[in-house]
XYZ file of C-alpha atoms in Angstrom:
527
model
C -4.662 -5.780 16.360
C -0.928 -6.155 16.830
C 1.650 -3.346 16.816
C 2.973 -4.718 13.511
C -0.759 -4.432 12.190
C -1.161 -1.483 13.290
C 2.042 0.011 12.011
C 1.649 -1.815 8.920
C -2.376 0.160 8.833
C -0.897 3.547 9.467
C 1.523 3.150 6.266
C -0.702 1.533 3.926
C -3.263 4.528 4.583
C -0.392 7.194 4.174
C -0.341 5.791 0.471
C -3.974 4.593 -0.021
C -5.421 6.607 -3.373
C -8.782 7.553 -3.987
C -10.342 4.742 -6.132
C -11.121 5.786 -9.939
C -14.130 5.916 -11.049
C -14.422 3.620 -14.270
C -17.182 6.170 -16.311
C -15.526 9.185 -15.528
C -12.694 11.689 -17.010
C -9.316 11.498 -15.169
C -8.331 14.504 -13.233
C -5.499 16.459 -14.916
C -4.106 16.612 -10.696
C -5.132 13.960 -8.446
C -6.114 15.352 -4.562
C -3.321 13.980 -2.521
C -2.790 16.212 0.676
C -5.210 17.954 3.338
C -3.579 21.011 1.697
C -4.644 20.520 -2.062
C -8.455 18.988 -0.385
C -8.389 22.363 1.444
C -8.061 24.387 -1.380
C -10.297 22.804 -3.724
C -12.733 22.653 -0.679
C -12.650 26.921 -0.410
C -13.205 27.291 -4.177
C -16.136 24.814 -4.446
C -17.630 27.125 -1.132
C -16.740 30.514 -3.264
C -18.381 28.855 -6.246
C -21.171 26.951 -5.367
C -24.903 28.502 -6.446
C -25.755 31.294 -4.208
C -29.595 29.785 -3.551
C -27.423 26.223 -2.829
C -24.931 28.181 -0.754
C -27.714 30.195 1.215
C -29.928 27.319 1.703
C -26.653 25.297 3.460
C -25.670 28.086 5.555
C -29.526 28.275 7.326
C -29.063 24.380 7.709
C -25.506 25.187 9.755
C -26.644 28.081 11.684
C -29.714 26.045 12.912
C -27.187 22.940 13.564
C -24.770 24.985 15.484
C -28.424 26.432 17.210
C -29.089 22.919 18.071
C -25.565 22.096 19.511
C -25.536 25.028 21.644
C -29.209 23.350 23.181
C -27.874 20.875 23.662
C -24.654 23.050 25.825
C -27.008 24.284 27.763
C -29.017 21.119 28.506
C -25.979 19.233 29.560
C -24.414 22.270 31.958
C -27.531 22.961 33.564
C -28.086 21.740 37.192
C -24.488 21.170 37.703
C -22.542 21.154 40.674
C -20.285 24.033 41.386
C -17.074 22.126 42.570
C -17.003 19.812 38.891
C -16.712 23.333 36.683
C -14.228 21.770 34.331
C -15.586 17.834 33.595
C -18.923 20.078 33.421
C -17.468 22.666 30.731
C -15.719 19.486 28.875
C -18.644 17.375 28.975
C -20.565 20.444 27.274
C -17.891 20.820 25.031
C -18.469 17.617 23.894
C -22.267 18.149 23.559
C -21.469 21.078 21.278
C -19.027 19.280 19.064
C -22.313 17.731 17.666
C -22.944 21.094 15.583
C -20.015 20.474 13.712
C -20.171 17.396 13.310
C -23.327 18.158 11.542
C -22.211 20.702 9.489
C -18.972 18.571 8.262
C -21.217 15.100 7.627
C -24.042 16.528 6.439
C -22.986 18.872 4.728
C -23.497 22.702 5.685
C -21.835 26.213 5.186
C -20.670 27.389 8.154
C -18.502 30.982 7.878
C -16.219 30.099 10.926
C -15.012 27.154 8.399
C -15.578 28.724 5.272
C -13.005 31.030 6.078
C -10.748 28.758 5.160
C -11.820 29.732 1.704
C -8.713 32.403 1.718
C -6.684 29.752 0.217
C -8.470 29.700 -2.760
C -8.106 33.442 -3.493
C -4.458 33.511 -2.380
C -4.345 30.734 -4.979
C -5.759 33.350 -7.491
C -8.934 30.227 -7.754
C -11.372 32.821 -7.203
C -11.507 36.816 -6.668
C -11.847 39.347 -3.786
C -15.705 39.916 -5.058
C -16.442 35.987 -4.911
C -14.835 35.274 -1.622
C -16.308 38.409 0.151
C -19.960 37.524 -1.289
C -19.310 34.025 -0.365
C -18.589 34.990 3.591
C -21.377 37.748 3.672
C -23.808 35.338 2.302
C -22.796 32.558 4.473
C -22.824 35.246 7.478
C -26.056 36.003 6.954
C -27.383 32.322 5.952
C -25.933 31.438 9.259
C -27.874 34.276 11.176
C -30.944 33.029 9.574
C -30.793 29.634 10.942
C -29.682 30.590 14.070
C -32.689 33.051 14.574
C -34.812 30.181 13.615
C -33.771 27.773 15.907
C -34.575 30.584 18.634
C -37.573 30.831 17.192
C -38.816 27.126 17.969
C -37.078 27.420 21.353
C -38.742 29.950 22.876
C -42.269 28.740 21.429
C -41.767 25.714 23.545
C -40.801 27.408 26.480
C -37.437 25.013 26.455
C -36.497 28.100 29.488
C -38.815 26.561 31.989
C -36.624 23.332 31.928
C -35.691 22.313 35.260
C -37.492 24.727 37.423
C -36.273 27.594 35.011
C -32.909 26.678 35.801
C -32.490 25.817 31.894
C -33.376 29.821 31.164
C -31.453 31.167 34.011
C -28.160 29.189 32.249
C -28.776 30.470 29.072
C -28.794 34.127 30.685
C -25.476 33.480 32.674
C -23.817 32.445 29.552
C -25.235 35.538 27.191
C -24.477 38.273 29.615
C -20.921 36.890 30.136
C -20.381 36.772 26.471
C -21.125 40.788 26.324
C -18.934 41.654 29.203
C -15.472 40.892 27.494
C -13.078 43.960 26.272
C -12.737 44.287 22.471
C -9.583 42.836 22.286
C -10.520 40.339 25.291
C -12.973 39.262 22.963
C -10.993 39.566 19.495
C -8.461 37.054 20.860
C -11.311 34.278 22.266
C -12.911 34.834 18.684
C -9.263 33.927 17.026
C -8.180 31.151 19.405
C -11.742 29.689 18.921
C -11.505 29.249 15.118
C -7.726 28.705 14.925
C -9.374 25.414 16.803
C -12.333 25.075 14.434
C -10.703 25.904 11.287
C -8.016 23.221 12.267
C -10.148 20.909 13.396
C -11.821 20.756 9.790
C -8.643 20.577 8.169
C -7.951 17.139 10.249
C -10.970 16.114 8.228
C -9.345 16.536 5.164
C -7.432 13.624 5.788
C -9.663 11.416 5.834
C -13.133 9.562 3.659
C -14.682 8.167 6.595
C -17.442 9.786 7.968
C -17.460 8.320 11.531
C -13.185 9.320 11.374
C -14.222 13.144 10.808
C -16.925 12.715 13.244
C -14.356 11.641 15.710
C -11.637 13.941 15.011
C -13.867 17.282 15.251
C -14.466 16.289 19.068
C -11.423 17.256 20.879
C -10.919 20.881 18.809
C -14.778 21.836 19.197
C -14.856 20.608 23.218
C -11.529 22.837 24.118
C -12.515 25.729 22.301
C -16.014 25.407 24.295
C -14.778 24.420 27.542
C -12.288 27.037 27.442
C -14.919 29.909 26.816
C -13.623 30.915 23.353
C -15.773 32.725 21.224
C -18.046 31.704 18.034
C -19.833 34.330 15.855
C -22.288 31.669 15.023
C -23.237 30.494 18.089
C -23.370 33.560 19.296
C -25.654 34.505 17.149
C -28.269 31.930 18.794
C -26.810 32.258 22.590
C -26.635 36.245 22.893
C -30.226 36.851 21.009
C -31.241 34.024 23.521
C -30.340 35.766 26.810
C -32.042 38.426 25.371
C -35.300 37.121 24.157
C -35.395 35.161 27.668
C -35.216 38.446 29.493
C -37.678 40.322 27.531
C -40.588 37.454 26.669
C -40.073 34.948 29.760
C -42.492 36.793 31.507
C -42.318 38.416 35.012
C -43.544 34.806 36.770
C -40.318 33.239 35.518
C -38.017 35.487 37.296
C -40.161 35.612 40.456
C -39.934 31.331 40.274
C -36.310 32.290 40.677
C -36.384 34.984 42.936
C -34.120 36.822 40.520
C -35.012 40.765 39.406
C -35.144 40.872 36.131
C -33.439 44.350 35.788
C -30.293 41.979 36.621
C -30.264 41.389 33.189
C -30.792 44.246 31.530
C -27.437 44.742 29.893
C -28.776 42.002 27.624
C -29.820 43.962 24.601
C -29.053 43.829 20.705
C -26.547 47.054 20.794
C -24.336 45.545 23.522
C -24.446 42.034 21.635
C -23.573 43.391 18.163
C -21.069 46.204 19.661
C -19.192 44.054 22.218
C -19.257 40.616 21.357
C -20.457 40.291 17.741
C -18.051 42.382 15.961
C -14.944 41.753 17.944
C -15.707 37.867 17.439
C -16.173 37.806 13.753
C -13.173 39.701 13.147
C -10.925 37.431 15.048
C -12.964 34.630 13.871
C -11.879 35.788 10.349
C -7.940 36.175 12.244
C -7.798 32.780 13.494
C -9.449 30.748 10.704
C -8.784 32.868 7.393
C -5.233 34.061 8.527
C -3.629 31.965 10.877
C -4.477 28.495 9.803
C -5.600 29.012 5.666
C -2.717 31.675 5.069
C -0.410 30.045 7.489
C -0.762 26.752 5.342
C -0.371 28.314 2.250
C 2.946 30.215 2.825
C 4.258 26.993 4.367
C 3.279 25.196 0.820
C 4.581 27.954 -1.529
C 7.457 28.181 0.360
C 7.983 23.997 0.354
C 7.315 24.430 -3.808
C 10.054 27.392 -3.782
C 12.606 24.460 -2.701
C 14.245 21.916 -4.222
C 12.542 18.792 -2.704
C 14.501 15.992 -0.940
C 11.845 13.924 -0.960
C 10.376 11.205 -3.713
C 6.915 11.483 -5.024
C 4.514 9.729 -3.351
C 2.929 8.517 -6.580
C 3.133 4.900 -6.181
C 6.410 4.085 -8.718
C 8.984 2.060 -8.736
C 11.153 4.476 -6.480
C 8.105 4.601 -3.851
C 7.032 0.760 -4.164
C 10.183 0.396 -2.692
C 10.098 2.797 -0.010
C 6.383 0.932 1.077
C 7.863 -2.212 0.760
C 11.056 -1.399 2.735
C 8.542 -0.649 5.638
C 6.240 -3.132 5.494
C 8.213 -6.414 5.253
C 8.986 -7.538 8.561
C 12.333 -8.102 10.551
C 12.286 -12.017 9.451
C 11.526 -11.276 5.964
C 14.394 -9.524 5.674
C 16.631 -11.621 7.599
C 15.685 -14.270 4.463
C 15.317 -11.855 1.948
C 16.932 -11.178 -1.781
C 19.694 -8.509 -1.319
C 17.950 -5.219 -2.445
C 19.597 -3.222 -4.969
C 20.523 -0.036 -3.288
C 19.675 2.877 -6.363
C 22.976 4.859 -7.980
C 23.109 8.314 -9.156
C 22.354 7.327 -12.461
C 19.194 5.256 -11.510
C 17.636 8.311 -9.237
C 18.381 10.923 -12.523
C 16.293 8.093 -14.729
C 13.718 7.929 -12.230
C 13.343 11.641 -11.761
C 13.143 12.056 -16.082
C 9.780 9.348 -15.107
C 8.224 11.576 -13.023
C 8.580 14.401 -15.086
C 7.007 13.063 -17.790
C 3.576 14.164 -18.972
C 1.170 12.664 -21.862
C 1.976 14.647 -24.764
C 5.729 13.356 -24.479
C 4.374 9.529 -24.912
C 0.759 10.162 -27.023
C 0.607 9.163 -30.568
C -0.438 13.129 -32.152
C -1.624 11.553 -35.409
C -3.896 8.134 -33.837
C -6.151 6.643 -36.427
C -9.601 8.006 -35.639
C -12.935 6.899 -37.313
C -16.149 9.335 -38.140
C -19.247 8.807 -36.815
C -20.414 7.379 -40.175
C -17.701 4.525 -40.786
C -19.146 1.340 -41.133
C -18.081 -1.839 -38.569
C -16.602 -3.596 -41.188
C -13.939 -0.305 -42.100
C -13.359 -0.127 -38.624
C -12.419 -3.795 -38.252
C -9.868 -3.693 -41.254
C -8.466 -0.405 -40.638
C -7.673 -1.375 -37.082
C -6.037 -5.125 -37.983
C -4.178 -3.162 -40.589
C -2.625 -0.632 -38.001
C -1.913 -3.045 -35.291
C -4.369 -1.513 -33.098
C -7.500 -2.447 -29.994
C -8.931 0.774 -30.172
C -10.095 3.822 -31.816
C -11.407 7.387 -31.184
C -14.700 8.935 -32.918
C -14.568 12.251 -34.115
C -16.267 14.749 -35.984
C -14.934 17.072 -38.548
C -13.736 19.407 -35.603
C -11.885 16.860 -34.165
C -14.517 17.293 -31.135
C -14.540 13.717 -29.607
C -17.484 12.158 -29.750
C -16.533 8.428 -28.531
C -14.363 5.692 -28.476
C -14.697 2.294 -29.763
C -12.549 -0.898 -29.318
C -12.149 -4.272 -30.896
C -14.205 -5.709 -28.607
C -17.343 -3.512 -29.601
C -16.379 -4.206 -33.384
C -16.406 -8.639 -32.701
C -19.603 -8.409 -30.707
C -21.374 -6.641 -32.996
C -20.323 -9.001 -35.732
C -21.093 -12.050 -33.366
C -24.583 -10.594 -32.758
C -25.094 -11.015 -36.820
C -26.735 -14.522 -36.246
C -29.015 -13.100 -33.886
C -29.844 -9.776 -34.265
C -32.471 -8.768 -37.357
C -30.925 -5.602 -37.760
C -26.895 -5.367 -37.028
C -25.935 -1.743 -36.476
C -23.155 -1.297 -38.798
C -21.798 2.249 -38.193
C -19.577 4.180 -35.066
C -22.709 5.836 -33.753
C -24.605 2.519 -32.559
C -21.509 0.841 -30.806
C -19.751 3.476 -30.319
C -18.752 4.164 -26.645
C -19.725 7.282 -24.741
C -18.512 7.253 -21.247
C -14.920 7.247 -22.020
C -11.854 7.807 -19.251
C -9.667 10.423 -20.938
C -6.841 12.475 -20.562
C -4.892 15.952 -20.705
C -2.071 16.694 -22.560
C -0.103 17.470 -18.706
C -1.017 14.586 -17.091
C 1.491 13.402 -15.620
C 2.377 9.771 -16.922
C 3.429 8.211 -13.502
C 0.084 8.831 -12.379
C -1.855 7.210 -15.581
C 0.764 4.194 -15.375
C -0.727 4.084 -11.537
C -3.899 3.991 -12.895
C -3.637 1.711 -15.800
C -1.967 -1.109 -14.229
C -2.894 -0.737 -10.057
C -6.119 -1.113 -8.156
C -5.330 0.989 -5.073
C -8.033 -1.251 -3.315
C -6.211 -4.477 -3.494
C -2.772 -3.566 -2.554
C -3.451 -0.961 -0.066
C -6.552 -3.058 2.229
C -7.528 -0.256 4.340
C -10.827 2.073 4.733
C -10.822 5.621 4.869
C -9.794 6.078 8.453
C -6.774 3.831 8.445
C -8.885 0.672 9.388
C -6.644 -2.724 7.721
C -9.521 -4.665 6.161
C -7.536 -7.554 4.490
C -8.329 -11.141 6.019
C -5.068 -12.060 6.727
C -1.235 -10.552 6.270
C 0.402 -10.404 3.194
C 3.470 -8.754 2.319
C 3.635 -6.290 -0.360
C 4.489 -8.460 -2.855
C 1.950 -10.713 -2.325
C -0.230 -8.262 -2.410
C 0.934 -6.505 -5.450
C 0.573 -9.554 -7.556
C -3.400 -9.873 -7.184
C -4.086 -5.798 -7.788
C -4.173 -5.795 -11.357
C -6.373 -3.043 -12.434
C -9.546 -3.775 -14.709
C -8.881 -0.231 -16.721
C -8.574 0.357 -20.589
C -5.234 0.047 -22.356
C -5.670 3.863 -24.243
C -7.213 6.841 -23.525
C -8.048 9.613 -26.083
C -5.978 13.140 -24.651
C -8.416 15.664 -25.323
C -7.679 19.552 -24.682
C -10.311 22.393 -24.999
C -12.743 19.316 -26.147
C -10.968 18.457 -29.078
C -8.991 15.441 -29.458
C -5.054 16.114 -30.072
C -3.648 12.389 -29.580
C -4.479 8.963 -27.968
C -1.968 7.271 -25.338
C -1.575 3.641 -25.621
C 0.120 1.583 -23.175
C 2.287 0.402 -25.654
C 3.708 3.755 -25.899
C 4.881 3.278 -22.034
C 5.929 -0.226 -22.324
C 8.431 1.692 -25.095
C 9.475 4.179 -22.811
C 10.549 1.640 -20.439
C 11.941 -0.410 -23.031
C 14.467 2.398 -23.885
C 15.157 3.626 -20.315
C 16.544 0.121 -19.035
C 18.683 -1.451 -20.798
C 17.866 -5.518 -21.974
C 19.850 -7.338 -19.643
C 20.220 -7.638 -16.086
C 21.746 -10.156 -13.037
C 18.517 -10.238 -10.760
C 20.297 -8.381 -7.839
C 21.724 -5.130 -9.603
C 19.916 -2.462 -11.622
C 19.730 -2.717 -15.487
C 20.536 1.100 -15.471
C 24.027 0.123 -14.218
C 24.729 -2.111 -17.699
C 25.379 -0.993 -20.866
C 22.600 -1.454 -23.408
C 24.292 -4.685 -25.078
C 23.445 -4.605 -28.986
């Protein structure tokens, strides 16, 4: 891929949206930064069932279990001289636990941490994230102790001439000889590593992408020697259950006394190493990177921004385009209007808009009893496609268009019995809306398919057959999405947006006339 491609990938997957699902309610907010992902990811950890959240956190401890195996499997027989490509390749090894836990889905407290955004967001309180870590803590401890388990069962110790077992000793005893705070600050440079290693996935839909950038963060923090409360909880009980169940034959194999070991016991674990590590686990991950990110974004919402939305409007088309078209398309290019006061003060009223500034508050709604043939006349005699059904509540019960009203009357030569009221054709999976949507981001969906002007996967990858410039591109991603939406709040309906109603808006915004080359909002509205 050229450099242009490439640069042209990077931008179009700055932009790229999360495709909209045609059956299902639009979000009041749509999830557009690693920060907003992040928080909505520690509230759906604080709230998830408690059997669903246990059963996930056995899965991760046993993953991390697994990872750790495979540490040991990989550093084991190694020569003396290569101790850093030998730590880094185990590193690597032991990224696979994450990996695990990220694709597949686990609950991990070393991530789960990061949950402290959603309680400094007020999402969730003290009691729910505190029950959410100890259950997760424990869940984790589980799986870990099960993994062990199945280890020591099949004698995995007697690997290599016991040189596997001997490994996993080294690395347990070492783990219980650090200070307290020795071992505080390897537990908080360890998840500050972890923690920010997950948030990289936050950027991203591709599973093989997250896979790939959890590598790097999970191999330093292991190569290094910083400290995991998780895997700890597999590698310390390890050491110990080797030295008390490996039998005397394994030691004498080694010519090693097993009283060498004997400082491997669950006090020294727990008092030295356990405690220390979870706290600064907690430090790093909680504090440092979930805190840390949320001052930085209260403090960016305290201040008056500089910076356009990146909703995809006219202001930011502009912006993409002025990136993407290349030095020779300029060179033959229209001269591009450059945006006055005026025009950035109009755009700015845009983005502020919301739905219940555009919706029609008094839309022509049908009951569940009107008959096809009401429906047809009533909606030729208001000008309209489209219609919500309601009960006496105003509870919203469907939605039905033109469309559902002429086949229903077409199927009258063919059907025995035509269905001739709002509850047989009436629509149930229905896209609607908030009162405080905001409008630039319906517009976006109404009228764009992300997919077609943005051609990239989830990881940045451009998947387009050929180059196109924006504009080219932008003419073939018309999106196939309804023309109104009921705006429903507490369940009831309260109005129904039309894209007439934004067509309007526009209407009275720019003014009629206009050379091509400067912008309408610089005329006066000629009568």
């Amino acid at each position: 891929m050229s450099g242009a491609s490439v640069e042209q990938s990077a931008l179009l997957q700055r932009f790229r949206a999360e495709r909209s699902n045609h059956l299902v309610a639009i979000e009041p907010s749509k999830v557009e930064t690693p920060f907003d992902k992040a928080a909505v990811f520690g509230q759906a950890k604080v709230t998830k069932h408690k059997g669903q959240s246990f059963g996930l956190a056995i899965f991760a401890g046993a993953f991390i279990a697994l990872a750790f195996i495979f540490y040991l499997t990989v550093t084991t027989g190694s020569e003396p001289g290569a101790w850093g490509l030998v730590r880094f390749s185990g590193g690597i090894a032991f990224s696979m636990g994450l990996i695990l836990v990220v694709v597949l889905g686990g609950e991990l407290f070393t991530s789960t941490v990061l949950s402290a955004i959603a309680w400094a967001q007020k999402r969730v309180t003290t009691g729910q994230l505190l029950g959410c870590w100890t259950r997760v803590y424990f869940g984790n401890l589980a799986g870990a102790l099960l993994i062990l388990t199945l280890v020591m069962a099949s004698q995995l110790y007697g690997l290599d001439g016991n040189a596997w077992g001997l490994n996993a000793l080294h690395v347990a005893q070492h783990k219980i000889h650090h200070s307290w705070g020795q071992a505080f600050a390897l537990g908080t440079l360890c998840n500050l590593l972890v923690c920010l290693g997950v948030w990289m996935t936050f950027s991203c839909k591709d599973a093989l992408a997250k896979a790939l950038l959890l590598i790097l963060p999970v191999a330093m923090f292991v190569s290094s020697g910083f400290e995991h409360s998780i895997a700890n909880m597999f590698m310390v009980p390890l050491g110990i259950a080797v030295q008390n169940f490996a039998g005397a034959e394994f030691f004498t194999a080694l010519n090693i006394a097993p009283q060498k070991f004997a400082d491997l016991t669950i006090y020294n674990f727990v008092l030295h190493n356990l405690i220390p590590v979870t706290l600064g686990n907690i430090l790093g991950g909680a504090v440092f990177v979930g805190l840390g990110y949320f001052w930085i974004d209260s403090t960016n919402n305290q201040a008056p921004s500089a910076h356009p939305s990146l909703h995809v409007s006219p202001q930011s088309m502009h912006a993409v385009e002025s990136h993407l078209i290349t030095a020779k398309t300029q060179s033959n290019a229209k001269i591009q209007y450059q945006p006055s006061q005026e025009d950035l003060v109009m755009k700015n009223k845009i983005q502020k808009l919301i739905v219940s500034e555009l919706m029609d508050t008094k839309p022509l709604a049908f009951s569940i009893d009107t008959n096809i043939y009401q429906a047809l006349i009533k909606l030729a005699e208001a000008n309209l496609r489209s219609a919500p059904v309601v009960d006496k509540d105003k509870t919203l019960l469907g939605f039905v268009s033109e469309q559902d009203l002429m086949r229903s009357l077409w199927s009258e030569e063919f059907a025995s019995q035509l269905p001739i009221t709002m509850k047989e054709i009436m629509q149930t999976k229905m896209l609607t809306v908030t009162p405080t949507e905001k409008v630039v981001q319906l517009l976006e969906f109404m009228v764009v398919d992300k997919d077609k002007l943005f051609p990239v996967t989830g990881s940045g990858m451009y998947i387009s057959g050929g180059y196109q410039s924006y504009e080219e591109r932008l003419k073939e991603a018309a999106a196939n999405a309804p023309s109104a939406y009921p705006v429903v709040e507490n369940g009831r309906l309260c109005g129904v947006i039309r894209r007439d109603a934004l067509m309007q808006m526009f209407a009275k915004l720019y003014s009629p006339k206009h050379d091509g080359i400067t912008h309408p909002a610089d005329h006066k509205a000629v009568a």
